[in-house]
Amino acid sequence: MSESPAAASPYEVLGVSPEASSEELRRAYRKRLRLTHPDVGGRAADFQAVQVAWERIGNPESRADYDRRRYPDNEHGTVHTGSASGSSGSGSSAGPARASSAATGPRARMYGHPGGHARQRYLELLREWVGRGTVIDDPYAPQLVRSAPREIRHCLARALAQESTAHLVSLLGIGYTAWHDVLAGSHPDPIDHVVLGPAGLFAILSEDWGASVELRRGELLAETLRPEDRPVHEFEDAARALSRALGVRFTALVVVLPDDALSDPLAVPGRGRRPTVVIVPRSRLVGLLREGLPGMDRGSFEKVFDLRSRLQDGIRFVTD
C-alpha cells in the first residue's frame, strides 16, 4: 500500500467508515476478498490491497496503532506545530518545493508555476473541509493530510508529482524549454507540462493516484480511480485543444507516474492524427525526453528554435 498522500486508507480499501465495529470490519473484509479475488475476475493488485488493509486494521491492537498515527489528538481543523514558521514537527515534506542553491550547471528554460494550480486547489478544498474560519497552523502537517478525504489528498499528491517532474526537466540543460500549468485552449483542464527539446515536443501529465496502475483498452485503471474516471482520454482531449490553439503537433503525450505505481513503460499507439501516449515511471522520464521515441527523427536546431518562439508567444498559464 503506497505512502503517497493519494493512497487509499485501509478503511477506504475495505469500504467502511473509521467508526465501523469489529464485526462490520470483518464482514467488509470478507466481501472485498470475494469481489477482488483473481479467480472471479478481480485484479491481483486490488486483492493484495485488501489483504494489506486487513493487516493494518484487522485486529484491535494494529487498528488502535493505525488510528493513533492517522488521527491527531486535537481536532483536525487546527494543527499546532510548535514552530513559528508553521513547519511540521514531524518533518513533513509536502510543503511547496524550494529551488536548491547547490545545483550547478546550465538548466533548462522554465516558465510557469509547476504544481501551483494543484496546490491552490488542495488548500481551497482543505479549508472547506475543516470549516471556514478555522485556523490551520500547517496545512501540510502529516496527520492533517492523512485524515483528509481522498479527493483532497489527491490534489496534494498531484502537486508533488508535478514538482518532481519539473525538477527532472530542469536538469536536462539549456537545449530544453518547459512551460508548466499551461492553459489548454478551450479545454477546462490545464496541461501540467509542455517540454520542447531536440527529441521533440511533449505534453506531460504528472500523476500520483497512490496505487499501482494497469492499462486496459487504452485507459488507465487503479484501485483509487473511480470507474467513470478516464485520465488518458481527458489528457488526450486537453492536449488536442492546446495543439489546435497553438498550431503545433505533439511528438508524444507522456503520463508520468511514481516508480512504485508502474514497473515498465506502457504505450497507447497513436490513432490517425492523435500522437502516441506513453506511460512511464518517473525514473524513465529523462531518458524518454532525451532519446525520444524509437524510430523518430530528431528535430534540427532551427526547427526547435522556431517552434520555441511560437510556443513562447502563444502559451498562456493558469495564473495569467
PDB file of C-alpha atoms in Angstrom:
ATOM      1  CA  MET A   1       0.000   0.000   0.000  1.00  0.00           C
ATOM      2  CA  SER A   2       1.607   3.271  -1.163  1.00  0.00           C
ATOM      3  CA  GLU A   3       2.502   6.008   1.324  1.00  0.00           C
ATOM      4  CA  SER A   4       1.507   8.665  -1.206  1.00  0.00           C
ATOM      5  CA  PRO A   5      -0.986  11.286   0.038  1.00  0.00           C
ATOM      6  CA  ALA A   6      -3.376   9.919  -2.595  1.00  0.00           C
ATOM      7  CA  ALA A   7      -3.193   6.333  -1.382  1.00  0.00           C
ATOM      8  CA  ALA A   8      -6.418   4.827  -0.096  1.00  0.00           C
ATOM      9  CA  SER A   9      -6.564   4.272   3.655  1.00  0.00           C
ATOM     10  CA  PRO A  10      -7.300   0.723   4.897  1.00  0.00           C
ATOM     11  CA  TYR A  11     -10.842   1.871   5.719  1.00  0.00           C
ATOM     12  CA  GLU A  12     -11.307   3.156   2.169  1.00  0.00           C
ATOM     13  CA  VAL A  13      -9.932  -0.068   0.691  1.00  0.00           C
ATOM     14  CA  LEU A  14     -12.420  -2.121   2.727  1.00  0.00           C
ATOM     15  CA  GLY A  15     -15.284   0.302   2.086  1.00  0.00           C
ATOM     16  CA  VAL A  16     -16.126   1.093   5.714  1.00  0.00           C
ATOM     17  CA  SER A  17     -16.025   4.189   7.886  1.00  0.00           C
ATOM     18  CA  PRO A  18     -13.341   4.630  10.573  1.00  0.00           C
ATOM     19  CA  GLU A  19     -16.166   4.207  13.147  1.00  0.00           C
ATOM     20  CA  ALA A  20     -17.108   0.721  11.897  1.00  0.00           C
ATOM     21  CA  SER A  21     -17.420  -2.015  14.509  1.00  0.00           C
ATOM     22  CA  SER A  22     -15.085  -5.022  14.508  1.00  0.00           C
ATOM     23  CA  GLU A  23     -17.860  -7.200  13.096  1.00  0.00           C
ATOM     24  CA  GLU A  24     -18.631  -4.686  10.305  1.00  0.00           C
ATOM     25  CA  LEU A  25     -14.935  -4.580   9.511  1.00  0.00           C
ATOM     26  CA  ARG A  26     -14.724  -8.370   9.326  1.00  0.00           C
ATOM     27  CA  ARG A  27     -17.766  -8.644   7.044  1.00  0.00           C
ATOM     28  CA  ALA A  28     -16.390  -5.924   4.750  1.00  0.00           C
ATOM     29  CA  TYR A  29     -13.036  -7.696   4.555  1.00  0.00           C
ATOM     30  CA  ARG A  30     -14.590 -10.999   3.560  1.00  0.00           C
ATOM     31  CA  LYS A  31     -16.798  -9.318   0.970  1.00  0.00           C
ATOM     32  CA  ARG A  32     -13.890  -7.425  -0.575  1.00  0.00           C
ATOM     33  CA  LEU A  33     -11.825 -10.605  -0.706  1.00  0.00           C
ATOM     34  CA  ARG A  34     -14.572 -12.348  -2.673  1.00  0.00           C
ATOM     35  CA  LEU A  35     -15.029  -9.420  -5.057  1.00  0.00           C
ATOM     36  CA  THR A  36     -11.344  -8.833  -5.775  1.00  0.00           C
ATOM     37  CA  HIS A  37     -10.122 -12.440  -5.968  1.00  0.00           C
ATOM     38  CA  PRO A  38      -8.425 -13.078  -9.347  1.00  0.00           C
ATOM     39  CA  ASP A  39     -10.319 -16.365  -9.715  1.00  0.00           C
ATOM     40  CA  VAL A  40     -13.582 -14.415 -10.090  1.00  0.00           C
ATOM     41  CA  GLY A  41     -12.147 -11.737 -12.384  1.00  0.00           C
ATOM     42  CA  GLY A  42     -10.700  -9.388  -9.782  1.00  0.00           C
ATOM     43  CA  ARG A  43      -7.397  -7.550 -10.105  1.00  0.00           C
ATOM     44  CA  ALA A  44      -4.405  -9.017  -8.270  1.00  0.00           C
ATOM     45  CA  ALA A  45      -3.407  -5.522  -7.086  1.00  0.00           C
ATOM     46  CA  ASP A  46      -6.846  -4.954  -5.536  1.00  0.00           C
ATOM     47  CA  PHE A  47      -6.790  -8.380  -3.882  1.00  0.00           C
ATOM     48  CA  GLN A  48      -3.388  -7.641  -2.363  1.00  0.00           C
ATOM     49  CA  ALA A  49      -4.514  -4.189  -1.195  1.00  0.00           C
ATOM     50  CA  VAL A  50      -7.429  -5.772   0.693  1.00  0.00           C
ATOM     51  CA  GLN A  51      -5.045  -8.119   2.484  1.00  0.00           C
ATOM     52  CA  VAL A  52      -2.652  -5.289   3.401  1.00  0.00           C
ATOM     53  CA  ALA A  53      -5.571  -3.221   4.698  1.00  0.00           C
ATOM     54  CA  TRP A  54      -6.669  -6.093   6.914  1.00  0.00           C
ATOM     55  CA  GLU A  55      -3.130  -6.456   8.269  1.00  0.00           C
ATOM     56  CA  ARG A  56      -3.193  -2.803   9.285  1.00  0.00           C
ATOM     57  CA  ILE A  57      -6.605  -2.633  10.962  1.00  0.00           C
ATOM     58  CA  GLY A  58      -7.863  -6.223  11.194  1.00  0.00           C
ATOM     59  CA  ASN A  59      -7.170  -6.714  14.894  1.00  0.00           C
ATOM     60  CA  PRO A  60      -7.762  -4.292  17.784  1.00  0.00           C
ATOM     61  CA  GLU A  61      -4.050  -3.716  18.501  1.00  0.00           C
ATOM     62  CA  SER A  62      -2.969  -2.912  14.944  1.00  0.00           C
ATOM     63  CA  ARG A  63      -6.138  -0.842  14.370  1.00  0.00           C
ATOM     64  CA  ALA A  64      -5.518   1.203  17.511  1.00  0.00           C
ATOM     65  CA  ASP A  65      -1.917   1.809  16.437  1.00  0.00           C
ATOM     66  CA  TYR A  66      -3.008   2.876  12.946  1.00  0.00           C
ATOM     67  CA  ASP A  67      -5.694   5.216  14.299  1.00  0.00           C
ATOM     68  CA  ARG A  68      -3.235   6.868  16.702  1.00  0.00           C
ATOM     69  CA  ARG A  69      -0.910   7.641  13.812  1.00  0.00           C
ATOM     70  CA  ARG A  70      -3.647   8.677  11.397  1.00  0.00           C
ATOM     71  CA  TYR A  71      -5.780  10.908  13.603  1.00  0.00           C
ATOM     72  CA  PRO A  72      -4.228  13.577  15.845  1.00  0.00           C
ATOM     73  CA  ASP A  73      -5.414  14.020  19.417  1.00  0.00           C
ATOM     74  CA  ASN A  74      -6.649  17.532  18.704  1.00  0.00           C
ATOM     75  CA  GLU A  75      -9.425  18.393  16.260  1.00  0.00           C
ATOM     76  CA  HIS A  76      -8.402  18.012  12.622  1.00  0.00           C
ATOM     77  CA  GLY A  77      -9.065  21.651  11.845  1.00  0.00           C
ATOM     78  CA  THR A  78      -6.203  23.018  13.936  1.00  0.00           C
ATOM     79  CA  VAL A  79      -2.760  21.518  13.997  1.00  0.00           C
ATOM     80  CA  HIS A  80      -0.360  23.131  16.461  1.00  0.00           C
ATOM     81  CA  THR A  81       3.212  22.538  15.349  1.00  0.00           C
ATOM     82  CA  GLY A  82       5.111  24.462  17.989  1.00  0.00           C
ATOM     83  CA  SER A  83       7.041  26.313  15.293  1.00  0.00           C
ATOM     84  CA  ALA A  84       6.773  29.967  14.416  1.00  0.00           C
ATOM     85  CA  SER A  85       7.367  29.109  10.781  1.00  0.00           C
ATOM     86  CA  GLY A  86       4.414  26.684  10.681  1.00  0.00           C
ATOM     87  CA  SER A  87       6.530  23.719   9.606  1.00  0.00           C
ATOM     88  CA  SER A  88       5.512  20.303  10.797  1.00  0.00           C
ATOM     89  CA  GLY A  89       7.320  18.987  13.828  1.00  0.00           C
ATOM     90  CA  SER A  90       7.421  15.523  12.251  1.00  0.00           C
ATOM     91  CA  GLY A  91       9.283  16.760   9.208  1.00  0.00           C
ATOM     92  CA  SER A  92       6.557  16.980   6.579  1.00  0.00           C
ATOM     93  CA  SER A  93       7.939  17.112   3.044  1.00  0.00           C
ATOM     94  CA  ALA A  94       4.653  18.078   1.457  1.00  0.00           C
ATOM     95  CA  GLY A  95       5.197  21.837   1.583  1.00  0.00           C
ATOM     96  CA  PRO A  96       5.987  23.809  -1.575  1.00  0.00           C
ATOM     97  CA  ALA A  97       9.283  22.803  -3.146  1.00  0.00           C
ATOM     98  CA  ARG A  98      12.208  25.170  -2.968  1.00  0.00           C
ATOM     99  CA  ALA A  99      14.913  25.545  -5.600  1.00  0.00           C
ATOM    100  CA  SER A 100      18.227  24.094  -4.467  1.00  0.00           C
ATOM    101  CA  SER A 101      21.065  26.599  -4.238  1.00  0.00           C
ATOM    102  CA  ALA A 102      23.563  23.747  -4.558  1.00  0.00           C
ATOM    103  CA  ALA A 103      22.561  22.931  -8.123  1.00  0.00           C
ATOM    104  CA  THR A 104      25.263  23.639 -10.709  1.00  0.00           C
ATOM    105  CA  GLY A 105      25.448  23.685 -14.481  1.00  0.00           C
ATOM    106  CA  PRO A 106      23.132  25.150 -17.117  1.00  0.00           C
ATOM    107  CA  ARG A 107      19.440  24.467 -16.605  1.00  0.00           C
ATOM    108  CA  ALA A 108      16.525  24.143 -18.979  1.00  0.00           C
ATOM    109  CA  ARG A 109      14.477  27.267 -19.555  1.00  0.00           C
ATOM    110  CA  MET A 110      11.475  27.060 -17.249  1.00  0.00           C
ATOM    111  CA  TYR A 111       8.251  29.099 -17.328  1.00  0.00           C
ATOM    112  CA  GLY A 112       5.115  28.942 -15.204  1.00  0.00           C
ATOM    113  CA  HIS A 113       4.491  27.507 -11.750  1.00  0.00           C
ATOM    114  CA  PRO A 114       4.677  23.687 -11.602  1.00  0.00           C
ATOM    115  CA  GLY A 115       2.181  22.272  -9.142  1.00  0.00           C
ATOM    116  CA  GLY A 116       0.753  25.702  -8.387  1.00  0.00           C
ATOM    117  CA  HIS A 117      -2.786  25.013  -9.593  1.00  0.00           C
ATOM    118  CA  ALA A 118      -2.963  21.659  -7.767  1.00  0.00           C
ATOM    119  CA  ARG A 119      -1.643  23.169  -4.517  1.00  0.00           C
ATOM    120  CA  GLN A 120      -4.123  26.006  -4.691  1.00  0.00           C
ATOM    121  CA  ARG A 121      -6.935  23.502  -5.187  1.00  0.00           C
ATOM    122  CA  TYR A 122      -5.649  21.428  -2.256  1.00  0.00           C
ATOM    123  CA  LEU A 123      -5.674  24.453   0.055  1.00  0.00           C
ATOM    124  CA  GLU A 124      -9.147  25.524  -1.096  1.00  0.00           C
ATOM    125  CA  LEU A 125     -10.650  22.075  -0.515  1.00  0.00           C
ATOM    126  CA  LEU A 126      -8.843  21.707   2.800  1.00  0.00           C
ATOM    127  CA  ARG A 127     -10.279  24.982   4.123  1.00  0.00           C
ATOM    128  CA  GLU A 128     -13.781  23.956   3.046  1.00  0.00           C
ATOM    129  CA  TRP A 129     -13.369  20.589   4.754  1.00  0.00           C
ATOM    130  CA  VAL A 130     -12.159  21.890   8.121  1.00  0.00           C
ATOM    131  CA  GLY A 131     -14.706  24.735   8.044  1.00  0.00           C
ATOM    132  CA  ARG A 132     -14.490  28.364   7.138  1.00  0.00           C
ATOM    133  CA  GLY A 133     -12.798  30.445   9.805  1.00  0.00           C
ATOM    134  CA  THR A 134     -10.919  27.510  11.328  1.00  0.00           C
ATOM    135  CA  VAL A 135      -7.237  28.229  11.867  1.00  0.00           C
ATOM    136  CA  ILE A 136      -4.870  25.775  10.164  1.00  0.00           C
ATOM    137  CA  ASP A 137      -1.388  26.258  11.546  1.00  0.00           C
ATOM    138  CA  ASP A 138       0.217  23.942   8.987  1.00  0.00           C
ATOM    139  CA  PRO A 139      -1.834  22.714   6.005  1.00  0.00           C
ATOM    140  CA  TYR A 140       0.886  20.165   5.240  1.00  0.00           C
ATOM    141  CA  ALA A 141       1.122  18.578   8.700  1.00  0.00           C
ATOM    142  CA  PRO A 142       1.286  14.788   8.071  1.00  0.00           C
ATOM    143  CA  GLN A 143      -1.515  13.918  10.491  1.00  0.00           C
ATOM    144  CA  LEU A 144      -3.811  16.505   8.917  1.00  0.00           C
ATOM    145  CA  VAL A 145      -3.043  15.272   5.398  1.00  0.00           C
ATOM    146  CA  ARG A 146      -3.665  11.634   6.380  1.00  0.00           C
ATOM    147  CA  SER A 147      -7.047  12.413   7.892  1.00  0.00           C
ATOM    148  CA  ALA A 148      -8.332  14.442   4.916  1.00  0.00           C
ATOM    149  CA  PRO A 149     -10.695  12.886   2.323  1.00  0.00           C
ATOM    150  CA  ARG A 150      -9.068  11.192  -0.632  1.00  0.00           C
ATOM    151  CA  GLU A 151     -10.063  13.911  -3.118  1.00  0.00           C
ATOM    152  CA  ILE A 152      -8.119  16.455  -1.078  1.00  0.00           C
ATOM    153  CA  ARG A 153      -5.111  14.181  -0.607  1.00  0.00           C
ATOM    154  CA  HIS A 154      -5.005  13.536  -4.341  1.00  0.00           C
ATOM    155  CA  CYS A 155      -4.644  17.263  -5.073  1.00  0.00           C
ATOM    156  CA  LEU A 156      -1.564  17.389  -2.877  1.00  0.00           C
ATOM    157  CA  ALA A 157      -0.151  14.216  -4.425  1.00  0.00           C
ATOM    158  CA  ARG A 158      -0.596  15.742  -7.890  1.00  0.00           C
ATOM    159  CA  ALA A 159       1.209  18.917  -6.843  1.00  0.00           C
ATOM    160  CA  LEU A 160       4.138  16.902  -5.504  1.00  0.00           C
ATOM    161  CA  ALA A 161       4.231  14.829  -8.698  1.00  0.00           C
ATOM    162  CA  GLN A 162       4.290  17.941 -10.882  1.00  0.00           C
ATOM    163  CA  GLU A 163       7.081  19.492  -8.842  1.00  0.00           C
ATOM    164  CA  SER A 164       9.134  16.297  -9.111  1.00  0.00           C
ATOM    165  CA  THR A 165       8.704  16.234 -12.887  1.00  0.00           C
ATOM    166  CA  ALA A 166       9.642  19.909 -13.190  1.00  0.00           C
ATOM    167  CA  HIS A 167      12.826  19.289 -11.207  1.00  0.00           C
ATOM    168  CA  LEU A 168      13.858  16.444 -13.533  1.00  0.00           C
ATOM    169  CA  VAL A 169      13.117  18.547 -16.627  1.00  0.00           C
ATOM    170  CA  SER A 170      15.145  21.464 -15.264  1.00  0.00           C
ATOM    171  CA  LEU A 171      18.244  19.237 -15.195  1.00  0.00           C
ATOM    172  CA  LEU A 172      18.043  18.439 -18.922  1.00  0.00           C
ATOM    173  CA  GLY A 173      20.109  21.507 -19.858  1.00  0.00           C
ATOM    174  CA  ILE A 174      19.847  24.628 -21.989  1.00  0.00           C
ATOM    175  CA  GLY A 175      18.701  22.717 -25.070  1.00  0.00           C
ATOM    176  CA  TYR A 176      15.291  22.236 -23.426  1.00  0.00           C
ATOM    177  CA  THR A 177      12.436  24.607 -22.644  1.00  0.00           C
ATOM    178  CA  ALA A 178       9.493  23.800 -20.379  1.00  0.00           C
ATOM    179  CA  TRP A 179       6.198  25.512 -19.625  1.00  0.00           C
ATOM    180  CA  HIS A 180       4.168  24.460 -16.578  1.00  0.00           C
ATOM    181  CA  ASP A 181       0.474  24.734 -15.669  1.00  0.00           C
ATOM    182  CA  VAL A 182      -0.470  25.658 -19.233  1.00  0.00           C
ATOM    183  CA  LEU A 183      -3.995  26.594 -20.266  1.00  0.00           C
ATOM    184  CA  ALA A 184      -5.216  24.038 -22.819  1.00  0.00           C
ATOM    185  CA  GLY A 185      -7.138  26.265 -25.199  1.00  0.00           C
ATOM    186  CA  SER A 186     -10.871  25.700 -24.726  1.00  0.00           C
ATOM    187  CA  HIS A 187     -10.420  22.607 -22.531  1.00  0.00           C
ATOM    188  CA  PRO A 188     -11.174  23.124 -18.802  1.00  0.00           C
ATOM    189  CA  ASP A 189      -8.131  21.146 -17.600  1.00  0.00           C
ATOM    190  CA  PRO A 190      -4.620  22.588 -17.907  1.00  0.00           C
ATOM    191  CA  ILE A 191      -1.610  20.712 -19.249  1.00  0.00           C
ATOM    192  CA  ASP A 192       0.872  20.048 -16.450  1.00  0.00           C
ATOM    193  CA  HIS A 193       3.993  20.475 -18.587  1.00  0.00           C
ATOM    194  CA  VAL A 194       4.919  21.245 -22.178  1.00  0.00           C
ATOM    195  CA  VAL A 195       8.547  20.321 -22.909  1.00  0.00           C
ATOM    196  CA  LEU A 196      10.458  21.155 -26.081  1.00  0.00           C
ATOM    197  CA  GLY A 197      13.878  19.718 -26.900  1.00  0.00           C
ATOM    198  CA  PRO A 198      15.912  18.078 -29.660  1.00  0.00           C
ATOM    199  CA  ALA A 199      13.822  14.895 -29.361  1.00  0.00           C
ATOM    200  CA  GLY A 200      10.543  16.690 -29.990  1.00  0.00           C
ATOM    201  CA  LEU A 201       7.606  18.438 -28.367  1.00  0.00           C
ATOM    202  CA  PHE A 202       5.946  16.631 -25.456  1.00  0.00           C
ATOM    203  CA  ALA A 203       2.827  17.286 -23.414  1.00  0.00           C
ATOM    204  CA  ILE A 204       3.208  15.743 -19.958  1.00  0.00           C
ATOM    205  CA  LEU A 205       0.705  14.739 -17.301  1.00  0.00           C
ATOM    206  CA  SER A 206       2.252  14.165 -13.846  1.00  0.00           C
ATOM    207  CA  GLU A 207       0.027  11.959 -11.704  1.00  0.00           C
ATOM    208  CA  ASP A 208       0.012  10.014  -8.461  1.00  0.00           C
ATOM    209  CA  TRP A 209      -3.071   8.005  -7.546  1.00  0.00           C
ATOM    210  CA  GLY A 210      -1.346   6.310  -4.641  1.00  0.00           C
ATOM    211  CA  ALA A 211      -1.735   2.865  -6.202  1.00  0.00           C
ATOM    212  CA  SER A 212      -0.352   0.661  -8.954  1.00  0.00           C
ATOM    213  CA  VAL A 213      -1.954   1.105 -12.364  1.00  0.00           C
ATOM    214  CA  GLU A 214      -2.688  -1.056 -15.373  1.00  0.00           C
ATOM    215  CA  LEU A 215      -3.546  -0.218 -18.954  1.00  0.00           C
ATOM    216  CA  ARG A 216      -6.740  -1.710 -20.353  1.00  0.00           C
ATOM    217  CA  ARG A 217      -8.280  -0.785 -23.702  1.00  0.00           C
ATOM    218  CA  GLY A 218      -6.280   2.404 -23.920  1.00  0.00           C
ATOM    219  CA  GLU A 219      -7.224   3.637 -20.440  1.00  0.00           C
ATOM    220  CA  LEU A 220      -5.526   3.521 -17.043  1.00  0.00           C
ATOM    221  CA  LEU A 221      -7.109   1.690 -14.126  1.00  0.00           C
ATOM    222  CA  ALA A 222      -6.203   1.868 -10.432  1.00  0.00           C
ATOM    223  CA  GLU A 223      -7.932   0.969  -7.192  1.00  0.00           C
ATOM    224  CA  THR A 224      -8.105   4.662  -6.242  1.00  0.00           C
ATOM    225  CA  LEU A 225      -9.699   5.699  -9.538  1.00  0.00           C
ATOM    226  CA  ARG A 226     -13.455   5.687  -9.949  1.00  0.00           C
ATOM    227  CA  PRO A 227     -14.954   3.543 -12.735  1.00  0.00           C
ATOM    228  CA  GLU A 228     -16.004   6.685 -14.595  1.00  0.00           C
ATOM    229  CA  ASP A 229     -12.534   8.276 -14.465  1.00  0.00           C
ATOM    230  CA  ARG A 230     -10.785   8.390 -17.851  1.00  0.00           C
ATOM    231  CA  PRO A 231      -7.441  10.132 -17.278  1.00  0.00           C
ATOM    232  CA  VAL A 232      -5.841   9.170 -20.599  1.00  0.00           C
ATOM    233  CA  HIS A 233      -8.910  10.243 -22.573  1.00  0.00           C
ATOM    234  CA  GLU A 234      -9.105  13.597 -20.756  1.00  0.00           C
ATOM    235  CA  PHE A 235      -5.382  14.182 -21.243  1.00  0.00           C
ATOM    236  CA  GLU A 236      -5.688  13.484 -24.965  1.00  0.00           C
ATOM    237  CA  ASP A 237      -8.598  15.921 -25.258  1.00  0.00           C
ATOM    238  CA  ALA A 238      -6.709  18.666 -23.405  1.00  0.00           C
ATOM    239  CA  ALA A 239      -3.577  18.152 -25.498  1.00  0.00           C
ATOM    240  CA  ARG A 240      -5.609  18.223 -28.705  1.00  0.00           C
ATOM    241  CA  ALA A 241      -7.228  21.506 -27.648  1.00  0.00           C
ATOM    242  CA  LEU A 242      -3.826  23.041 -26.900  1.00  0.00           C
ATOM    243  CA  SER A 243      -2.414  21.711 -30.162  1.00  0.00           C
ATOM    244  CA  ARG A 244      -5.204  23.428 -32.092  1.00  0.00           C
ATOM    245  CA  ALA A 245      -4.820  26.680 -30.160  1.00  0.00           C
ATOM    246  CA  LEU A 246      -1.075  26.881 -30.792  1.00  0.00           C
ATOM    247  CA  GLY A 247      -1.000  25.368 -34.271  1.00  0.00           C
ATOM    248  CA  VAL A 248       1.537  22.695 -33.298  1.00  0.00           C
ATOM    249  CA  ARG A 249       1.704  18.903 -33.172  1.00  0.00           C
ATOM    250  CA  PHE A 250       2.988  16.986 -30.183  1.00  0.00           C
ATOM    251  CA  THR A 251       5.562  14.277 -30.753  1.00  0.00           C
ATOM    252  CA  ALA A 252       4.006  12.262 -27.928  1.00  0.00           C
ATOM    253  CA  LEU A 253       1.856  12.626 -24.849  1.00  0.00           C
ATOM    254  CA  VAL A 254       3.567  11.409 -21.678  1.00  0.00           C
ATOM    255  CA  VAL A 255       1.956  10.294 -18.423  1.00  0.00           C
ATOM    256  CA  VAL A 256       4.500  10.225 -15.586  1.00  0.00           C
ATOM    257  CA  LEU A 257       3.773   8.050 -12.548  1.00  0.00           C
ATOM    258  CA  PRO A 258       5.721   7.137  -9.390  1.00  0.00           C
ATOM    259  CA  ASP A 259       8.081   4.216  -9.866  1.00  0.00           C
ATOM    260  CA  ASP A 260       6.128   2.051  -7.434  1.00  0.00           C
ATOM    261  CA  ALA A 261       2.964   2.527  -9.487  1.00  0.00           C
ATOM    262  CA  LEU A 262       4.436   1.261 -12.748  1.00  0.00           C
ATOM    263  CA  SER A 263       7.393  -1.039 -13.310  1.00  0.00           C
ATOM    264  CA  ASP A 264       7.731  -0.727 -17.104  1.00  0.00           C
ATOM    265  CA  PRO A 265       6.632   1.824 -19.695  1.00  0.00           C
ATOM    266  CA  LEU A 266       3.275   1.353 -21.373  1.00  0.00           C
ATOM    267  CA  ALA A 267       2.011   2.887 -24.598  1.00  0.00           C
ATOM    268  CA  VAL A 268      -1.251   3.714 -26.309  1.00  0.00           C
ATOM    269  CA  PRO A 269      -0.490   3.770 -30.074  1.00  0.00           C
ATOM    270  CA  GLY A 270      -1.392   6.898 -31.980  1.00  0.00           C
ATOM    271  CA  ARG A 271      -4.641   6.848 -33.922  1.00  0.00           C
ATOM    272  CA  GLY A 272      -4.954   8.944 -37.043  1.00  0.00           C
ATOM    273  CA  ARG A 273      -3.559  12.366 -36.189  1.00  0.00           C
ATOM    274  CA  ARG A 274      -3.515  11.583 -32.472  1.00  0.00           C
ATOM    275  CA  PRO A 275       0.003  11.186 -31.079  1.00  0.00           C
ATOM    276  CA  THR A 276       1.172   8.151 -29.134  1.00  0.00           C
ATOM    277  CA  VAL A 277       0.535   8.207 -25.376  1.00  0.00           C
ATOM    278  CA  VAL A 278       3.455   6.858 -23.341  1.00  0.00           C
ATOM    279  CA  ILE A 279       3.028   5.997 -19.650  1.00  0.00           C
ATOM    280  CA  VAL A 280       6.389   5.933 -17.866  1.00  0.00           C
ATOM    281  CA  PRO A 281       7.709   5.564 -14.316  1.00  0.00           C
ATOM    282  CA  ARG A 282       9.385   8.762 -13.162  1.00  0.00           C
ATOM    283  CA  SER A 283      12.885   7.251 -13.324  1.00  0.00           C
ATOM    284  CA  ARG A 284      12.460   6.712 -17.101  1.00  0.00           C
ATOM    285  CA  LEU A 285      11.291  10.243 -17.946  1.00  0.00           C
ATOM    286  CA  VAL A 286      14.679  11.862 -18.570  1.00  0.00           C
ATOM    287  CA  GLY A 287      15.709   9.079 -20.937  1.00  0.00           C
ATOM    288  CA  LEU A 288      12.497   9.450 -22.928  1.00  0.00           C
ATOM    289  CA  LEU A 289      12.846  13.221 -23.246  1.00  0.00           C
ATOM    290  CA  ARG A 290      16.498  12.891 -24.308  1.00  0.00           C
ATOM    291  CA  GLU A 291      16.174   9.977 -26.720  1.00  0.00           C
ATOM    292  CA  GLY A 292      12.605  10.373 -27.926  1.00  0.00           C
ATOM    293  CA  LEU A 293      10.538   7.516 -29.314  1.00  0.00           C
ATOM    294  CA  PRO A 294      12.117   4.613 -31.227  1.00  0.00           C
ATOM    295  CA  GLY A 295      12.443   5.347 -34.941  1.00  0.00           C
ATOM    296  CA  MET A 296      11.644   9.038 -34.511  1.00  0.00           C
ATOM    297  CA  ASP A 297      13.717  11.683 -36.324  1.00  0.00           C
ATOM    298  CA  ARG A 298      15.273  14.287 -34.057  1.00  0.00           C
ATOM    299  CA  GLY A 299      14.463  17.908 -34.912  1.00  0.00           C
ATOM    300  CA  SER A 300      17.094  20.327 -36.189  1.00  0.00           C
ATOM    301  CA  PHE A 301      18.260  23.274 -34.100  1.00  0.00           C
ATOM    302  CA  GLU A 302      16.497  25.690 -36.459  1.00  0.00           C
ATOM    303  CA  LYS A 303      13.169  23.861 -36.157  1.00  0.00           C
ATOM    304  CA  VAL A 304      13.413  23.748 -32.369  1.00  0.00           C
ATOM    305  CA  PHE A 305      14.260  27.459 -32.218  1.00  0.00           C
ATOM    306  CA  ASP A 306      11.338  28.440 -34.461  1.00  0.00           C
ATOM    307  CA  LEU A 307       8.911  26.238 -32.537  1.00  0.00           C
ATOM    308  CA  ARG A 308      10.099  27.633 -29.218  1.00  0.00           C
ATOM    309  CA  SER A 309       9.369  31.182 -30.383  1.00  0.00           C
ATOM    310  CA  ARG A 310       5.870  30.184 -31.465  1.00  0.00           C
ATOM    311  CA  LEU A 311       5.177  28.454 -28.161  1.00  0.00           C
ATOM    312  CA  GLN A 312       6.566  31.319 -26.117  1.00  0.00           C
ATOM    313  CA  ASP A 313       4.258  33.758 -27.916  1.00  0.00           C
ATOM    314  CA  GLY A 314       1.171  31.555 -27.706  1.00  0.00           C
ATOM    315  CA  ILE A 315       1.248  29.742 -24.367  1.00  0.00           C
ATOM    316  CA  ARG A 316      -0.878  31.113 -21.549  1.00  0.00           C
ATOM    317  CA  PHE A 317      -0.730  29.975 -17.932  1.00  0.00           C
ATOM    318  CA  VAL A 318      -3.394  29.104 -15.396  1.00  0.00           C
ATOM    319  CA  THR A 319      -2.323  32.111 -13.301  1.00  0.00           C
ATOM    320  CA  ASP A 320      -2.490  34.595 -16.238  1.00  0.00           C
TER     321      ASP A 320
END
